[in-house]
Amino acid sequence: MAENRENRKAKVVEVLNKARAMELHAIHQYMNQHYSLDDMDYGELAANMKLIAIDEMRHAENFAERIKELGGEPTTQKEGKVVTGQDVPAIYESDVDQEDATIEAYSQYLTVCKEQGDIVSARLFERIIEEEQAHLTYYENIGSHIAKLGDTYLAKIAGTPSTTGTASKGFVTGTPAA
């Protein structure tokens, strides 16, 4: 019986670590994009990108805490390579793809947790999926504005301050990162 319980925990830790690796990649990717957008003088876009990266930091920490609770070791490896040098439309196209893939993967991981009888980890995935959906919606909206309005939209944003990104608050929660 104890061996079966350990096998179930190991399967949950495995998907939690896969999710953590995805979050670590997202943090690096979104912070790189934050710096790029800020350098291009799109402060409003840069600020929101930073806030989303902070959300991803919180997710990575939540996964690590749950992994430790289950007796596992949180991964420090990120999944994937950071893409640099993207133009503004490409940033939002790739981020839509990344968030969509994340939601799909986390939905599968949630199922694994439920199958292994770990409702606590399943609830963690449910909450984070909701937040990833908010990120996806934001990226889709910005991408749509850029596609429809192009340079007109970007000109409107150029020169906006990025001061909203200086506080350590997340995009979804608007509360300090924990």
PDB file of C-alpha atoms in Angstrom:
ATOM      1  CA  MET A   1       0.000   0.000   0.000  1.00  0.00           C
ATOM      2  CA  ALA A   2       2.792   2.441   0.922  1.00  0.00           C
ATOM      3  CA  GLU A   3       4.591   1.615  -2.344  1.00  0.00           C
ATOM      4  CA  ASN A   4       1.424   2.433  -4.301  1.00  0.00           C
ATOM      5  CA  ARG A   5       1.096   5.767  -2.450  1.00  0.00           C
ATOM      6  CA  GLU A   6       4.730   6.599  -3.249  1.00  0.00           C
ATOM      7  CA  ASN A   7       4.145   5.775  -6.934  1.00  0.00           C
ATOM      8  CA  ARG A   8       1.102   8.058  -6.997  1.00  0.00           C
ATOM      9  CA  LYS A   9       3.085  10.875  -5.350  1.00  0.00           C
ATOM     10  CA  ALA A  10       5.939  10.371  -7.807  1.00  0.00           C
ATOM     11  CA  LYS A  11       3.570  10.764 -10.778  1.00  0.00           C
ATOM     12  CA  VAL A  12       2.197  13.999  -9.315  1.00  0.00           C
ATOM     13  CA  VAL A  13       5.678  15.344  -8.550  1.00  0.00           C
ATOM     14  CA  GLU A  14       6.660  14.574 -12.147  1.00  0.00           C
ATOM     15  CA  VAL A  15       3.852  16.710 -13.620  1.00  0.00           C
ATOM     16  CA  LEU A  16       4.412  19.445 -11.039  1.00  0.00           C
ATOM     17  CA  ASN A  17       8.070  19.592 -12.084  1.00  0.00           C
ATOM     18  CA  LYS A  18       7.120  19.673 -15.774  1.00  0.00           C
ATOM     19  CA  ALA A  19       4.843  22.616 -15.001  1.00  0.00           C
ATOM     20  CA  ARG A  20       7.550  24.320 -12.949  1.00  0.00           C
ATOM     21  CA  ALA A  21      10.003  23.990 -15.859  1.00  0.00           C
ATOM     22  CA  MET A  22       7.406  25.602 -18.143  1.00  0.00           C
ATOM     23  CA  GLU A  23       6.961  28.465 -15.671  1.00  0.00           C
ATOM     24  CA  LEU A  24      10.719  28.996 -15.405  1.00  0.00           C
ATOM     25  CA  HIS A  25      10.882  29.297 -19.195  1.00  0.00           C
ATOM     26  CA  ALA A  26       7.953  31.724 -19.243  1.00  0.00           C
ATOM     27  CA  ILE A  27       9.646  33.918 -16.618  1.00  0.00           C
ATOM     28  CA  HIS A  28      12.824  34.185 -18.713  1.00  0.00           C
ATOM     29  CA  GLN A  29      10.901  34.695 -21.971  1.00  0.00           C
ATOM     30  CA  TYR A  30       8.555  37.345 -20.612  1.00  0.00           C
ATOM     31  CA  MET A  31      11.293  39.260 -18.798  1.00  0.00           C
ATOM     32  CA  ASN A  32      13.336  39.284 -22.017  1.00  0.00           C
ATOM     33  CA  GLN A  33      10.281  40.653 -23.818  1.00  0.00           C
ATOM     34  CA  HIS A  34       9.731  43.182 -21.025  1.00  0.00           C
ATOM     35  CA  TYR A  35      13.267  44.526 -21.538  1.00  0.00           C
ATOM     36  CA  SER A  36      12.809  44.617 -25.322  1.00  0.00           C
ATOM     37  CA  LEU A  37       9.475  46.419 -25.143  1.00  0.00           C
ATOM     38  CA  ASP A  38      10.911  48.900 -22.659  1.00  0.00           C
ATOM     39  CA  ASP A  39      13.913  49.524 -24.940  1.00  0.00           C
ATOM     40  CA  MET A  40      11.499  50.158 -27.832  1.00  0.00           C
ATOM     41  CA  ASP A  41       9.717  52.747 -25.631  1.00  0.00           C
ATOM     42  CA  TYR A  42       6.470  50.787 -25.290  1.00  0.00           C
ATOM     43  CA  GLY A  43       6.255  51.338 -21.543  1.00  0.00           C
ATOM     44  CA  GLU A  44       2.655  50.227 -21.084  1.00  0.00           C
ATOM     45  CA  LEU A  45       3.276  46.934 -22.888  1.00  0.00           C
ATOM     46  CA  ALA A  46       6.586  46.456 -21.050  1.00  0.00           C
ATOM     47  CA  ALA A  47       4.943  47.057 -17.671  1.00  0.00           C
ATOM     48  CA  ASN A  48       2.230  44.470 -18.280  1.00  0.00           C
ATOM     49  CA  MET A  49       4.786  41.967 -19.559  1.00  0.00           C
ATOM     50  CA  LYS A  50       6.723  42.389 -16.313  1.00  0.00           C
ATOM     51  CA  LEU A  51       3.565  41.891 -14.258  1.00  0.00           C
ATOM     52  CA  ILE A  52       2.778  38.693 -16.144  1.00  0.00           C
ATOM     53  CA  ALA A  53       6.343  37.467 -15.549  1.00  0.00           C
ATOM     54  CA  ILE A  54       5.793  38.101 -11.837  1.00  0.00           C
ATOM     55  CA  ASP A  55       2.626  35.967 -12.009  1.00  0.00           C
ATOM     56  CA  GLU A  56       4.725  33.220 -13.577  1.00  0.00           C
ATOM     57  CA  MET A  57       7.278  33.566 -10.758  1.00  0.00           C
ATOM     58  CA  ARG A  58       4.497  33.033  -8.242  1.00  0.00           C
ATOM     59  CA  HIS A  59       3.291  29.974 -10.176  1.00  0.00           C
ATOM     60  CA  ALA A  60       6.807  28.501 -10.214  1.00  0.00           C
ATOM     61  CA  GLU A  61       7.062  29.039  -6.471  1.00  0.00           C
ATOM     62  CA  ASN A  62       3.609  27.496  -5.858  1.00  0.00           C
ATOM     63  CA  PHE A  63       4.634  24.401  -7.808  1.00  0.00           C
ATOM     64  CA  ALA A  64       7.938  24.191  -5.901  1.00  0.00           C
ATOM     65  CA  GLU A  65       6.165  24.441  -2.553  1.00  0.00           C
ATOM     66  CA  ARG A  66       3.754  21.654  -3.493  1.00  0.00           C
ATOM     67  CA  ILE A  67       6.610  19.485  -4.768  1.00  0.00           C
ATOM     68  CA  LYS A  68       8.413  19.931  -1.441  1.00  0.00           C
ATOM     69  CA  GLU A  69       5.207  19.086   0.464  1.00  0.00           C
ATOM     70  CA  LEU A  70       5.102  15.812  -1.467  1.00  0.00           C
ATOM     71  CA  GLY A  71       8.731  15.048  -0.643  1.00  0.00           C
ATOM     72  CA  GLY A  72      10.101  15.856  -4.082  1.00  0.00           C
ATOM     73  CA  GLU A  73      12.855  18.139  -5.333  1.00  0.00           C
ATOM     74  CA  PRO A  74      11.764  21.134  -7.450  1.00  0.00           C
ATOM     75  CA  THR A  75      13.493  21.375 -10.810  1.00  0.00           C
ATOM     76  CA  THR A  76      15.674  24.377 -11.557  1.00  0.00           C
ATOM     77  CA  GLN A  77      15.754  23.698 -15.304  1.00  0.00           C
ATOM     78  CA  LYS A  78      13.594  25.721 -17.648  1.00  0.00           C
ATOM     79  CA  GLU A  79      11.816  24.021 -20.517  1.00  0.00           C
ATOM     80  CA  GLY A  80      12.693  25.570 -23.838  1.00  0.00           C
ATOM     81  CA  LYS A  81      14.942  28.248 -25.208  1.00  0.00           C
ATOM     82  CA  VAL A  82      14.282  31.958 -24.806  1.00  0.00           C
ATOM     83  CA  VAL A  83      13.582  33.631 -28.142  1.00  0.00           C
ATOM     84  CA  THR A  84      15.231  37.037 -28.429  1.00  0.00           C
ATOM     85  CA  GLY A  85      15.068  39.862 -30.948  1.00  0.00           C
ATOM     86  CA  GLN A  86      11.341  39.556 -31.680  1.00  0.00           C
ATOM     87  CA  ASP A  87       9.432  42.436 -33.210  1.00  0.00           C
ATOM     88  CA  VAL A  88       6.318  43.551 -31.352  1.00  0.00           C
ATOM     89  CA  PRO A  89       3.743  41.536 -33.354  1.00  0.00           C
ATOM     90  CA  ALA A  90       5.878  38.379 -33.026  1.00  0.00           C
ATOM     91  CA  ILE A  91       6.043  38.797 -29.248  1.00  0.00           C
ATOM     92  CA  TYR A  92       2.284  38.568 -28.908  1.00  0.00           C
ATOM     93  CA  GLU A  93       1.890  35.784 -31.479  1.00  0.00           C
ATOM     94  CA  SER A  94       4.439  33.619 -29.679  1.00  0.00           C
ATOM     95  CA  ASP A  95       3.013  34.414 -26.252  1.00  0.00           C
ATOM     96  CA  VAL A  96      -0.482  33.405 -27.381  1.00  0.00           C
ATOM     97  CA  ASP A  97       0.977  30.087 -28.541  1.00  0.00           C
ATOM     98  CA  GLN A  98       2.920  29.627 -25.291  1.00  0.00           C
ATOM     99  CA  GLU A  99      -0.065  30.351 -23.030  1.00  0.00           C
ATOM    100  CA  ASP A 100      -2.359  28.139 -25.115  1.00  0.00           C
ATOM    101  CA  ALA A 101       0.121  25.252 -24.910  1.00  0.00           C
ATOM    102  CA  THR A 102       0.487  25.838 -21.163  1.00  0.00           C
ATOM    103  CA  ILE A 103      -3.262  25.675 -20.580  1.00  0.00           C
ATOM    104  CA  GLU A 104      -3.473  22.464 -22.616  1.00  0.00           C
ATOM    105  CA  ALA A 105      -0.570  20.850 -20.727  1.00  0.00           C
ATOM    106  CA  TYR A 106      -1.843  21.955 -17.313  1.00  0.00           C
ATOM    107  CA  SER A 107      -5.280  20.527 -18.110  1.00  0.00           C
ATOM    108  CA  GLN A 108      -3.618  17.171 -18.748  1.00  0.00           C
ATOM    109  CA  TYR A 109      -1.532  17.487 -15.573  1.00  0.00           C
ATOM    110  CA  LEU A 110      -4.670  18.309 -13.606  1.00  0.00           C
ATOM    111  CA  THR A 111      -6.190  15.042 -14.859  1.00  0.00           C
ATOM    112  CA  VAL A 112      -3.077  13.138 -13.715  1.00  0.00           C
ATOM    113  CA  CYS A 113      -3.406  14.667 -10.241  1.00  0.00           C
ATOM    114  CA  LYS A 114      -7.073  13.688 -10.014  1.00  0.00           C
ATOM    115  CA  GLU A 115      -6.314  10.156 -11.238  1.00  0.00           C
ATOM    116  CA  GLN A 116      -3.659   9.851  -8.530  1.00  0.00           C
ATOM    117  CA  GLY A 117      -6.088  11.096  -5.870  1.00  0.00           C
ATOM    118  CA  ASP A 118      -4.236  14.384  -5.232  1.00  0.00           C
ATOM    119  CA  ILE A 119      -7.003  16.964  -5.125  1.00  0.00           C
ATOM    120  CA  VAL A 120      -4.738  19.602  -3.542  1.00  0.00           C
ATOM    121  CA  SER A 121      -2.407  19.573  -6.566  1.00  0.00           C
ATOM    122  CA  ALA A 122      -5.414  19.412  -8.909  1.00  0.00           C
ATOM    123  CA  ARG A 123      -6.850  22.568  -7.297  1.00  0.00           C
ATOM    124  CA  LEU A 124      -3.467  24.273  -7.690  1.00  0.00           C
ATOM    125  CA  PHE A 125      -3.556  23.499 -11.418  1.00  0.00           C
ATOM    126  CA  GLU A 126      -7.165  24.726 -11.666  1.00  0.00           C
ATOM    127  CA  ARG A 127      -6.258  28.081 -10.096  1.00  0.00           C
ATOM    128  CA  ILE A 128      -3.166  28.529 -12.230  1.00  0.00           C
ATOM    129  CA  ILE A 129      -5.045  27.567 -15.413  1.00  0.00           C
ATOM    130  CA  GLU A 130      -7.484  30.409 -14.690  1.00  0.00           C
ATOM    131  CA  GLU A 131      -4.595  32.849 -14.375  1.00  0.00           C
ATOM    132  CA  GLU A 132      -2.933  31.536 -17.542  1.00  0.00           C
ATOM    133  CA  GLN A 133      -6.268  32.064 -19.311  1.00  0.00           C
ATOM    134  CA  ALA A 134      -6.203  35.722 -18.234  1.00  0.00           C
ATOM    135  CA  HIS A 135      -2.685  36.022 -19.701  1.00  0.00           C
ATOM    136  CA  LEU A 136      -3.830  34.353 -22.922  1.00  0.00           C
ATOM    137  CA  THR A 137      -6.802  36.712 -23.240  1.00  0.00           C
ATOM    138  CA  TYR A 138      -4.543  39.737 -22.725  1.00  0.00           C
ATOM    139  CA  TYR A 139      -2.035  38.530 -25.337  1.00  0.00           C
ATOM    140  CA  GLU A 140      -4.840  37.778 -27.806  1.00  0.00           C
ATOM    141  CA  ASN A 141      -6.330  41.241 -27.288  1.00  0.00           C
ATOM    142  CA  ILE A 142      -3.023  43.052 -27.789  1.00  0.00           C
ATOM    143  CA  GLY A 143      -2.209  40.873 -30.803  1.00  0.00           C
ATOM    144  CA  SER A 144      -5.630  41.658 -32.276  1.00  0.00           C
ATOM    145  CA  HIS A 145      -5.128  45.421 -31.775  1.00  0.00           C
ATOM    146  CA  ILE A 146      -1.735  45.217 -33.463  1.00  0.00           C
ATOM    147  CA  ALA A 147      -3.138  43.144 -36.349  1.00  0.00           C
ATOM    148  CA  LYS A 148      -6.076  45.507 -36.916  1.00  0.00           C
ATOM    149  CA  LEU A 149      -4.469  48.866 -36.209  1.00  0.00           C
ATOM    150  CA  GLY A 150      -0.768  48.178 -36.748  1.00  0.00           C
ATOM    151  CA  ASP A 151       1.500  51.174 -36.415  1.00  0.00           C
ATOM    152  CA  THR A 152      -1.396  53.412 -35.361  1.00  0.00           C
ATOM    153  CA  TYR A 153      -1.926  51.326 -32.242  1.00  0.00           C
ATOM    154  CA  LEU A 154       1.785  51.077 -31.507  1.00  0.00           C
ATOM    155  CA  ALA A 155       2.238  54.840 -32.008  1.00  0.00           C
ATOM    156  CA  LYS A 156      -0.476  55.425 -29.401  1.00  0.00           C
ATOM    157  CA  ILE A 157       1.462  53.302 -26.902  1.00  0.00           C
ATOM    158  CA  ALA A 158       4.942  54.614 -27.748  1.00  0.00           C
ATOM    159  CA  GLY A 159       6.357  56.774 -25.001  1.00  0.00           C
ATOM    160  CA  THR A 160       3.958  55.550 -22.316  1.00  0.00           C
ATOM    161  CA  PRO A 161       5.476  55.174 -18.859  1.00  0.00           C
ATOM    162  CA  SER A 162       6.353  51.759 -17.530  1.00  0.00           C
ATOM    163  CA  THR A 163       6.007  52.835 -13.901  1.00  0.00           C
ATOM    164  CA  THR A 164       3.139  50.414 -13.249  1.00  0.00           C
ATOM    165  CA  GLY A 165       5.657  47.622 -13.736  1.00  0.00           C
ATOM    166  CA  THR A 166       7.963  48.825 -10.967  1.00  0.00           C
ATOM    167  CA  ALA A 167       5.936  47.434  -8.085  1.00  0.00           C
ATOM    168  CA  SER A 168       6.213  43.733  -7.387  1.00  0.00           C
ATOM    169  CA  LYS A 169       2.602  42.962  -8.122  1.00  0.00           C
ATOM    170  CA  GLY A 170       1.233  40.401 -10.498  1.00  0.00           C
ATOM    171  CA  PHE A 171      -0.899  40.985 -13.574  1.00  0.00           C
ATOM    172  CA  VAL A 172      -3.769  38.766 -12.475  1.00  0.00           C
ATOM    173  CA  THR A 173      -3.867  39.406  -8.750  1.00  0.00           C
ATOM    174  CA  GLY A 174      -2.636  42.967  -8.580  1.00  0.00           C
ATOM    175  CA  THR A 175      -1.179  42.038  -5.211  1.00  0.00           C
ATOM    176  CA  PRO A 176       2.440  41.769  -4.144  1.00  0.00           C
ATOM    177  CA  ALA A 177       4.117  38.590  -5.299  1.00  0.00           C
ATOM    178  CA  ALA A 178       4.338  36.010  -2.549  1.00  0.00           C
TER     179      ALA A 178
END
